[in-house]
Amino acid sequence: MSGREQNTPAKSGFAGGSAASSATARVIPSSPLARIAAATQKQPQPPEPHHQVQQVQEEAPSAVPRPGSWLDRGFSRAAENPADSSPAGGEEKTSAENAPAQETGVASAKTPPTVAQTPKTAPSFAAIAARVAAASRQKPEPAVNSAQPALSEEQVHENPGAEHKDTDGMIHPQQVREMQESFAEMTRPIVLIGPMAAGKTYIGTHLARFYGYEFLDADQLIVERYGEVSEIFEIFGEAHFRELEVKVIEEVLTSPAYRNTVFSLGGGAPMTDAVAQLLRGQNVVYILVDAPTVEPRITGSKTRPLLQPNPVQRWSEIFEHRRERYESLATYTLDARGARPIGVMAAEIQSFVLASRKENLKHDRG
Ligand SMILES: Nc1ncnc2c1ncn2[C@@H]1O[C@H](COP(=O)(O)OP(=O)(O)O)[C@@H](O)[C@H]1O
Ligand SMILES: O=C(O)C1=C[C@@H](OP(=O)(O)O)[C@@H](O)[C@H](O)C1
Ligand SMILES: [Mg+2]
C-alpha cells in the first residue's frame, strides 16, 4: 500500500466503527456530543500550500493572549503534569483521559478560540527556570525509573548532563541549568509523529517541560473542542475524526504563535494527505518503536478504537501500513525502542532541534 494513500476507512479498512460519516451525522440534543454535530456543519478549510504557511508564520501575532483558554490549559497541564500518563504495563490512558475531568468535560460548544487568538511568546528565562525547577522537585513516574537501564558511556558522552541524575532519577540542578541554557527560540514547532503508544504524548510533554517549550497534543485539542476520541469514532466514524484532526493540526502549524511548541500528533494523522502536506518543511520527529516495546502499553487497552478487538495484532498491521509514510515525513528519527531514559531521548531531540535551526532559517529566507 502506498504511503501516499489517504487513510480513510474505505481505503484503509481501519475504521473504528460503522457509524455515520460527517455527511449523515445525527445531532443528539442535550448530548455532550452535540458539539461534534456543530462541527459537522463547518467543513474544514483545505490546507494551505507550504509557501503560504511560511507567509503566515512571518506575520506578527495580532491578538492578545487569553489566559485560561483551551490551549493555555493544554500547555499548563503539560508543564505541570507531564507524568500524568499511567505506567507502561497497565492500561494506558489517552492524553485526554489524563486531563482533569473538569477541563476535558467542558469543551466550549460556543466558539472555540482559534490558535491565532492565543499567541505565545517565548517564555522568559525566569519562567523557564521556575518551571524546570518545579519539575525537578516532582517525583518522576515509576514506569520510567524502574525501566531505566544505566546509561552507557556513549549515551553520557552524547548527552552531557545526562549523568547528572540523583539516585531517584530526578534532574540534577546542573542538568537543569544546562537545559535552560540550551533553550532556543525556534522558527517552527517540533512535531512528533509515530504509531499508537509510541510515546508521542509522553515524550512530548517531557521534552517541553525539560527545555521550556510549550506543549500541545492534537488529540487533546480535539477532545477539548469536540469530545472524546472514542465517541467521535463511534458516532461519526473515522473519516469525521480525520477532518477534525486536520483542522486542529492546520491551526497550530500555520500559526506564528506556536513556533516554540512541541506538538504531538495522533498516530494516524500523517496518513491524511492534507496533514502530510502541512508537515513538509517542519521539524518532524518520528518516534520509532516496535511491537515488543508497545505491547505492555496496549494489551487490554480500550482507549484507542482502531486497536480493537485485538490490540497487539491490530497495532502491528496498522504500523506496517503506515511505516512508509512516517519514514518519508521524518526529518529526525528517535529510536524509542526498549526502555531508553526519557532524559536521554529528550536531549537527543533537543540536539536535533538546535542543529536544524540554521537549516530552517536558511530555508525560510531562501
Ligand atoms: N518511554 C516510555 N517509558 C515508559 N512509559 C512510556 C514511554 N512512552 C510511553 N509510555 C507510556 O505508554 C503509554 C502510551 O504513551 P503515549 O505517550 O500516550 O503514546 P502515543 O501518544 O504515541 O500514543 C502511556 O501510558 C505512557 O505513559
Ligand atoms: O493511530 C491512530 O489512528 C490514532 C491514534 C490515536 O492517537 P495516539 O497515536 O496518540 O494514540 C488517536 O488519534 C486515535 O485513537 C487514532
Ligand atoms: Mg498521544
mmCIF file of C-alpha atoms in Angstrom, residues 55-353:
data_model
loop_
_atom_site.group_PDB
_atom_site.id
_atom_site.type_symbol
_atom_site.label_atom_id
_atom_site.label_comp_id
_atom_site.label_asym_id
_atom_site.label_seq_id
_atom_site.Cartn_x
_atom_site.Cartn_y
_atom_site.Cartn_z
ATOM 1 C CA GLN A 55 3.945 33.512 4.814
ATOM 2 C CA VAL A 56 1.511 33.227 7.686
ATOM 3 C CA GLN A 57 4.325 32.455 10.079
ATOM 4 C CA GLU A 58 6.045 35.701 9.253
ATOM 5 C CA GLU A 59 3.074 37.790 10.286
ATOM 6 C CA ALA A 60 3.206 39.289 13.744
ATOM 7 C CA PRO A 61 0.675 37.917 16.206
ATOM 8 C CA SER A 62 -2.221 40.322 16.313
ATOM 9 C CA ALA A 63 -4.311 39.266 19.281
ATOM 10 C CA VAL A 64 -3.698 39.283 22.992
ATOM 11 C CA PRO A 65 -3.220 36.029 24.851
ATOM 12 C CA ARG A 66 -6.299 34.604 26.527
ATOM 13 C CA PRO A 67 -5.257 33.133 29.826
ATOM 14 C CA GLY A 68 -7.199 30.029 30.661
ATOM 15 C CA SER A 69 -8.127 29.284 27.061
ATOM 16 C CA TRP A 70 -8.262 25.710 25.893
ATOM 17 C CA LEU A 71 -4.768 25.957 24.503
ATOM 18 C CA ASP A 72 -3.434 27.543 27.655
ATOM 19 C CA ARG A 73 -4.951 24.772 29.680
ATOM 20 C CA GLY A 74 -3.342 22.193 27.459
ATOM 21 C CA PHE A 75 0.025 23.800 27.949
ATOM 22 C CA SER A 76 -0.179 24.310 31.661
ATOM 23 C CA ARG A 77 -1.291 20.750 32.078
ATOM 24 C CA ALA A 78 1.719 19.576 30.149
ATOM 25 C CA ALA A 79 4.043 21.781 32.130
ATOM 26 C CA GLU A 80 2.598 20.839 35.460
ATOM 27 C CA ASN A 81 1.625 17.214 34.984
ATOM 28 C CA PRO A 82 3.850 15.736 32.342
ATOM 29 C CA ALA A 83 3.877 12.449 34.163
ATOM 30 C CA ASP A 84 0.130 12.030 34.172
ATOM 31 C CA SER A 85 0.268 9.022 31.909
ATOM 32 C CA SER A 86 -0.085 5.713 33.574
ATOM 33 C CA PRO A 87 2.943 3.455 33.787
ATOM 34 C CA ALA A 88 3.791 1.174 30.948
ATOM 35 C CA GLY A 89 2.360 -2.215 31.505
ATOM 36 C CA GLY A 90 -1.042 -1.127 32.747
ATOM 37 C CA GLU A 91 -3.838 0.102 30.580
ATOM 38 C CA GLU A 92 -2.716 3.452 29.393
ATOM 39 C CA LYS A 93 -4.967 6.451 29.247
ATOM 40 C CA THR A 94 -5.179 8.836 26.389
ATOM 41 C CA SER A 95 -3.770 12.259 26.978
ATOM 42 C CA ALA A 96 -7.295 13.477 27.209
ATOM 43 C CA GLU A 97 -8.233 10.997 29.860
ATOM 44 C CA ASN A 98 -5.207 12.020 31.814
ATOM 45 C CA ALA A 99 -6.545 15.530 31.984
ATOM 46 C CA PRO A 100 -8.669 16.612 34.903
ATOM 47 C CA ALA A 101 -12.347 15.914 34.203
ATOM 48 C CA GLN A 102 -13.419 19.499 34.676
ATOM 49 C CA GLU A 103 -11.086 20.522 31.904
ATOM 50 C CA THR A 104 -11.916 17.928 29.318
ATOM 51 C CA GLY A 105 -15.601 17.851 30.127
ATOM 52 C CA VAL A 106 -16.302 21.474 29.431
ATOM 53 C CA ALA A 107 -15.025 21.896 25.922
ATOM 54 C CA SER A 108 -16.694 25.033 24.669
ATOM 55 C CA ALA A 109 -19.590 24.356 22.358
ATOM 56 C CA LYS A 110 -19.819 28.054 21.572
ATOM 57 C CA THR A 111 -16.856 29.492 19.753
ATOM 58 C CA PRO A 112 -13.650 27.677 20.387
ATOM 59 C CA PRO A 113 -10.864 30.236 20.181
ATOM 60 C CA THR A 114 -8.599 29.877 17.231
ATOM 61 C CA VAL A 115 -4.933 29.354 17.741
ATOM 62 C CA ALA A 116 -4.293 32.757 16.248
ATOM 63 C CA GLN A 117 -6.226 34.273 19.121
ATOM 64 C CA THR A 118 -3.839 32.853 21.629
ATOM 65 C CA PRO A 119 -0.376 33.895 20.535
ATOM 66 C CA LYS A 120 2.528 32.757 22.605
ATOM 67 C CA THR A 121 5.835 34.382 23.089
ATOM 68 C CA ALA A 122 8.912 32.546 24.235
ATOM 69 C CA PRO A 123 8.791 32.021 27.967
ATOM 70 C CA SER A 124 11.126 34.280 29.903
ATOM 71 C CA PHE A 125 14.242 32.810 31.390
ATOM 72 C CA ALA A 126 12.755 33.245 34.858
ATOM 73 C CA ALA A 127 9.603 31.410 33.808
ATOM 74 C CA ILE A 128 11.618 28.565 32.370
ATOM 75 C CA ALA A 129 13.809 28.403 35.444
ATOM 76 C CA ALA A 130 10.783 28.286 37.736
ATOM 77 C CA ARG A 131 9.069 25.665 35.623
ATOM 78 C CA VAL A 132 12.056 23.386 35.304
ATOM 79 C CA ALA A 133 12.987 23.835 38.954
ATOM 80 C CA ALA A 134 9.443 22.860 39.932
ATOM 81 C CA ALA A 135 9.658 19.910 37.593
ATOM 82 C CA SER A 136 12.913 18.796 39.160
ATOM 83 C CA ARG A 137 11.195 18.619 42.547
ATOM 84 C CA GLN A 138 8.490 16.293 41.261
ATOM 85 C CA LYS A 139 8.806 12.562 41.662
ATOM 86 C CA PRO A 140 9.170 11.043 38.225
ATOM 87 C CA GLU A 141 6.752 8.272 37.417
ATOM 88 C CA PRO A 142 7.905 4.785 38.313
ATOM 89 C CA ALA A 143 7.458 3.464 34.788
ATOM 90 C CA VAL A 144 10.442 5.407 33.585
ATOM 91 C CA ASN A 145 12.669 4.948 36.557
ATOM 92 C CA SER A 146 12.107 1.287 37.063
ATOM 93 C CA ALA A 147 12.717 0.704 33.387
ATOM 94 C CA GLN A 148 15.827 2.840 33.190
ATOM 95 C CA PRO A 149 18.947 0.958 32.380
ATOM 96 C CA ALA A 150 22.252 2.525 33.434
ATOM 97 C CA LEU A 151 23.412 4.996 30.827
ATOM 98 C CA SER A 152 26.071 3.699 28.517
ATOM 99 C CA GLU A 153 29.260 5.702 28.285
ATOM 100 C CA GLU A 154 28.312 6.549 24.757
ATOM 101 C CA GLN A 155 24.954 7.951 25.836
ATOM 102 C CA VAL A 156 26.553 10.085 28.500
ATOM 103 C CA HIS A 157 29.137 11.306 26.041
ATOM 104 C CA GLU A 158 26.467 12.220 23.511
ATOM 105 C CA ASN A 159 24.298 13.905 26.124
ATOM 106 C CA PRO A 160 26.449 15.780 28.560
ATOM 107 C CA GLY A 161 24.376 16.365 31.656
ATOM 108 C CA ALA A 162 22.565 13.054 31.390
ATOM 109 C CA GLU A 163 24.881 11.605 34.046
ATOM 110 C CA HIS A 164 23.892 14.341 36.486
ATOM 111 C CA LYS A 165 20.962 12.448 37.881
ATOM 112 C CA ASP A 166 20.489 11.769 41.534
ATOM 113 C CA THR A 167 19.590 8.326 42.761
ATOM 114 C CA ASP A 168 15.872 8.952 42.307
ATOM 115 C CA GLY A 169 16.377 9.581 38.644
ATOM 116 C CA MET A 170 15.372 13.199 39.178
ATOM 117 C CA ILE A 171 17.014 16.006 37.317
ATOM 118 C CA HIS A 172 20.107 17.414 38.943
ATOM 119 C CA PRO A 173 20.364 21.217 39.252
ATOM 120 C CA GLN A 174 23.376 21.148 36.984
ATOM 121 C CA GLN A 175 21.328 19.467 34.272
ATOM 122 C CA VAL A 176 18.524 21.943 34.831
ATOM 123 C CA ARG A 177 20.992 24.787 34.195
ATOM 124 C CA GLU A 178 22.234 23.136 31.036
ATOM 125 C CA MET A 179 18.696 22.634 29.808
ATOM 126 C CA GLN A 180 17.772 26.232 30.492
ATOM 127 C CA GLU A 181 20.846 27.436 28.697
ATOM 128 C CA SER A 182 20.042 25.369 25.671
ATOM 129 C CA PHE A 183 16.561 26.857 25.297
ATOM 130 C CA ALA A 184 16.489 28.347 21.862
ATOM 131 C CA GLU A 185 13.945 30.406 20.013
ATOM 132 C CA MET A 186 12.549 28.167 17.330
ATOM 133 C CA THR A 187 11.322 29.081 13.901
ATOM 134 C CA ARG A 188 8.788 26.261 13.827
ATOM 135 C CA PRO A 189 7.327 23.674 16.205
ATOM 136 C CA ILE A 190 8.757 20.252 16.953
ATOM 137 C CA VAL A 191 6.162 17.819 15.624
ATOM 138 C CA LEU A 192 6.134 14.268 16.955
ATOM 139 C CA ILE A 193 4.729 11.503 14.772
ATOM 140 C CA GLY A 194 4.720 7.720 15.042
ATOM 141 C CA PRO A 195 2.468 4.769 15.755
ATOM 142 C CA MET A 196 -0.043 4.497 18.562
ATOM 143 C CA ALA A 197 1.515 4.157 22.023
ATOM 144 C CA ALA A 198 4.976 5.033 20.716
ATOM 145 C CA GLY A 199 5.149 7.682 23.428
ATOM 146 C CA LYS A 200 4.486 10.795 21.327
ATOM 147 C CA THR A 201 2.440 12.399 24.083
ATOM 148 C CA TYR A 202 4.708 11.110 26.836
ATOM 149 C CA ILE A 203 7.961 12.179 25.213
ATOM 150 C CA GLY A 204 6.424 15.451 24.026
ATOM 151 C CA THR A 205 5.314 16.508 27.494
ATOM 152 C CA HIS A 206 8.702 15.731 28.984
ATOM 153 C CA LEU A 207 10.632 17.380 26.172
ATOM 154 C CA ALA A 208 8.572 20.521 26.608
ATOM 155 C CA ARG A 209 8.975 20.535 30.348
ATOM 156 C CA PHE A 210 12.699 19.896 30.307
ATOM 157 C CA TYR A 211 13.532 22.555 27.738
ATOM 158 C CA GLY A 212 10.899 25.174 28.424
ATOM 159 C CA TYR A 213 8.796 24.716 25.306
ATOM 160 C CA GLU A 214 5.046 24.903 25.065
ATOM 161 C CA PHE A 215 3.265 21.589 24.591
ATOM 162 C CA LEU A 216 0.213 20.739 22.532
ATOM 163 C CA ASP A 217 -1.309 17.398 21.632
ATOM 164 C CA ALA A 218 -3.633 17.093 18.666
ATOM 165 C CA ASP A 219 -5.874 14.512 20.337
ATOM 166 C CA GLN A 220 -6.089 16.659 23.436
ATOM 167 C CA LEU A 221 -7.187 19.646 21.360
ATOM 168 C CA ILE A 222 -9.839 17.541 19.650
ATOM 169 C CA VAL A 223 -11.135 16.289 22.995
ATOM 170 C CA GLU A 224 -11.293 19.780 24.450
ATOM 171 C CA ARG A 225 -13.185 21.085 21.453
ATOM 172 C CA TYR A 226 -15.334 18.219 20.266
ATOM 173 C CA GLY A 227 -15.400 15.353 22.755
ATOM 174 C CA GLU A 228 -13.763 12.023 23.468
ATOM 175 C CA VAL A 229 -11.893 10.415 20.591
ATOM 176 C CA SER A 230 -13.594 7.039 21.057
ATOM 177 C CA GLU A 231 -17.035 8.666 20.996
ATOM 178 C CA ILE A 232 -16.268 10.613 17.849
ATOM 179 C CA PHE A 233 -15.176 7.391 16.168
ATOM 180 C CA GLU A 234 -18.203 5.502 17.397
ATOM 181 C CA ILE A 235 -20.848 8.043 16.490
ATOM 182 C CA PHE A 236 -19.433 9.831 13.455
ATOM 183 C CA GLY A 237 -16.817 7.443 12.118
ATOM 184 C CA GLU A 238 -13.137 7.719 11.431
ATOM 185 C CA ALA A 239 -13.495 9.968 8.385
ATOM 186 C CA HIS A 240 -15.055 12.672 10.512
ATOM 187 C CA PHE A 241 -12.378 12.323 13.176
ATOM 188 C CA ARG A 242 -9.753 12.850 10.458
ATOM 189 C CA GLU A 243 -11.457 16.066 9.392
ATOM 190 C CA LEU A 244 -11.335 17.414 12.911
ATOM 191 C CA GLU A 245 -7.740 16.299 13.166
ATOM 192 C CA VAL A 246 -6.697 18.214 10.047
ATOM 193 C CA LYS A 247 -8.434 21.269 11.401
ATOM 194 C CA VAL A 248 -6.576 21.452 14.715
ATOM 195 C CA ILE A 249 -3.254 20.495 13.153
ATOM 196 C CA GLU A 250 -3.582 23.152 10.490
ATOM 197 C CA GLU A 251 -4.348 25.767 13.106
ATOM 198 C CA VAL A 252 -1.260 25.001 15.128
ATOM 199 C CA LEU A 253 1.132 24.573 12.222
ATOM 200 C CA THR A 254 0.075 27.730 10.443
ATOM 201 C CA SER A 255 0.099 29.977 13.498
ATOM 202 C CA PRO A 256 3.182 32.090 14.155
ATOM 203 C CA ALA A 257 2.278 31.882 17.831
ATOM 204 C CA TYR A 258 3.303 28.238 18.136
ATOM 205 C CA ARG A 259 6.878 28.244 16.983
ATOM 206 C CA ASN A 260 8.207 27.329 20.420
ATOM 207 C CA THR A 261 5.911 24.375 20.771
ATOM 208 C CA VAL A 262 6.288 20.630 20.953
ATOM 209 C CA PHE A 263 3.266 19.257 19.107
ATOM 210 C CA SER A 264 2.307 15.567 19.356
ATOM 211 C CA LEU A 265 0.041 14.218 16.643
ATOM 212 C CA GLY A 266 -2.207 11.186 16.767
ATOM 213 C CA GLY A 267 -0.676 8.131 15.118
ATOM 214 C CA GLY A 268 -2.942 8.212 12.096
ATOM 215 C CA ALA A 269 -2.738 11.926 11.353
ATOM 216 C CA PRO A 270 0.171 11.789 8.877
ATOM 217 C CA MET A 271 -1.824 9.358 6.737
ATOM 218 C CA THR A 272 -4.172 12.168 5.789
ATOM 219 C CA ASP A 273 -2.685 13.863 2.753
ATOM 220 C CA ALA A 274 -3.615 17.327 3.983
ATOM 221 C CA VAL A 275 -1.633 16.702 7.166
ATOM 222 C CA ALA A 276 1.320 15.259 5.264
ATOM 223 C CA GLN A 277 1.352 18.384 3.144
ATOM 224 C CA LEU A 278 1.353 20.587 6.239
ATOM 225 C CA LEU A 279 4.263 18.619 7.662
ATOM 226 C CA ARG A 280 6.584 19.278 4.738
ATOM 227 C CA GLY A 281 9.275 21.732 5.833
ATOM 228 C CA GLN A 282 8.552 21.235 9.533
ATOM 229 C CA ASN A 283 10.751 19.690 12.230
ATOM 230 C CA VAL A 284 9.185 16.255 12.175
ATOM 231 C CA VAL A 285 10.438 13.759 14.746
ATOM 232 C CA TYR A 286 9.400 10.178 14.124
ATOM 233 C CA ILE A 287 9.185 8.173 17.344
ATOM 234 C CA LEU A 288 10.313 4.729 16.259
ATOM 235 C CA VAL A 289 9.159 1.762 18.336
ATOM 236 C CA ASP A 290 8.480 -1.910 17.791
ATOM 237 C CA ALA A 291 5.775 -4.335 18.898
ATOM 238 C CA PRO A 292 7.621 -5.636 21.993
ATOM 239 C CA THR A 293 8.051 -2.060 23.241
ATOM 240 C CA VAL A 294 4.397 -1.121 22.917
ATOM 241 C CA GLU A 295 2.878 -4.472 23.835
ATOM 242 C CA PRO A 296 2.637 -3.849 27.598
ATOM 243 C CA ARG A 297 1.202 -0.378 26.886
ATOM 244 C CA ILE A 298 -1.647 -1.561 24.680
ATOM 245 C CA THR A 299 -2.527 -5.015 25.968
ATOM 246 C CA GLY A 300 -6.091 -4.828 27.216
ATOM 247 C CA SER A 301 -6.322 -1.211 26.133
ATOM 248 C CA LYS A 302 -9.786 0.049 25.301
ATOM 249 C CA THR A 303 -8.929 3.677 24.684
ATOM 250 C CA ARG A 304 -7.789 3.503 21.060
ATOM 251 C CA PRO A 305 -10.719 2.470 18.860
ATOM 252 C CA LEU A 306 -8.546 1.320 15.986
ATOM 253 C CA LEU A 307 -6.800 -1.282 18.137
ATOM 254 C CA GLN A 308 -9.935 -3.241 18.956
ATOM 255 C CA PRO A 309 -10.566 -6.094 19.378
ATOM 256 C CA ASN A 310 -7.013 -7.435 19.441
ATOM 257 C CA PRO A 311 -4.669 -4.539 20.253
ATOM 258 C CA VAL A 312 -1.308 -6.174 19.639
ATOM 259 C CA GLN A 313 -2.245 -7.742 16.321
ATOM 260 C CA ARG A 314 -4.024 -4.614 15.135
ATOM 261 C CA TRP A 315 -1.113 -2.423 16.177
ATOM 262 C CA SER A 316 1.323 -4.445 14.039
ATOM 263 C CA GLU A 317 -0.956 -4.413 11.000
ATOM 264 C CA ILE A 318 -1.563 -0.701 11.226
ATOM 265 C CA PHE A 319 2.093 0.066 11.822
ATOM 266 C CA GLU A 320 3.113 -1.888 8.717
ATOM 267 C CA HIS A 321 0.546 0.034 6.744
ATOM 268 C CA ARG A 322 1.830 3.411 7.943
ATOM 269 C CA ARG A 323 5.549 2.911 8.368
ATOM 270 C CA GLU A 324 6.499 4.193 4.936
ATOM 271 C CA ARG A 325 4.601 7.431 5.446
ATOM 272 C CA TYR A 326 6.268 8.068 8.803
ATOM 273 C CA GLU A 327 9.689 7.455 7.302
ATOM 274 C CA SER A 328 9.062 9.740 4.358
ATOM 275 C CA LEU A 329 7.973 12.652 6.538
ATOM 276 C CA ALA A 330 10.597 12.366 9.262
ATOM 277 C CA THR A 331 13.374 14.899 9.452
ATOM 278 C CA TYR A 332 14.655 13.080 12.527
ATOM 279 C CA THR A 333 14.054 9.557 13.800
ATOM 280 C CA LEU A 334 14.227 8.933 17.527
ATOM 281 C CA ASP A 335 14.852 5.341 18.474
ATOM 282 C CA ALA A 336 12.423 4.816 21.349
ATOM 283 C CA ARG A 337 12.569 1.033 21.314
ATOM 284 C CA GLY A 338 13.163 -0.705 24.620
ATOM 285 C CA ALA A 339 13.426 1.343 27.787
ATOM 286 C CA ARG A 340 15.578 4.331 26.996
ATOM 287 C CA PRO A 341 15.690 7.013 29.701
ATOM 288 C CA ILE A 342 13.389 9.904 28.961
ATOM 289 C CA GLY A 343 16.128 12.454 29.710
ATOM 290 C CA VAL A 344 18.379 10.924 27.087
ATOM 291 C CA MET A 345 15.650 10.779 24.452
ATOM 292 C CA ALA A 346 14.632 14.364 25.129
ATOM 293 C CA ALA A 347 18.260 15.506 24.932
ATOM 294 C CA GLU A 348 18.617 13.757 21.596
ATOM 295 C CA ILE A 349 15.625 15.586 20.158
ATOM 296 C CA GLN A 350 16.887 18.874 21.542
ATOM 297 C CA SER A 351 20.260 18.313 19.843
ATOM 298 C CA PHE A 352 18.464 17.773 16.555
ATOM 299 C CA VAL A 353 16.409 20.924 17.071
#
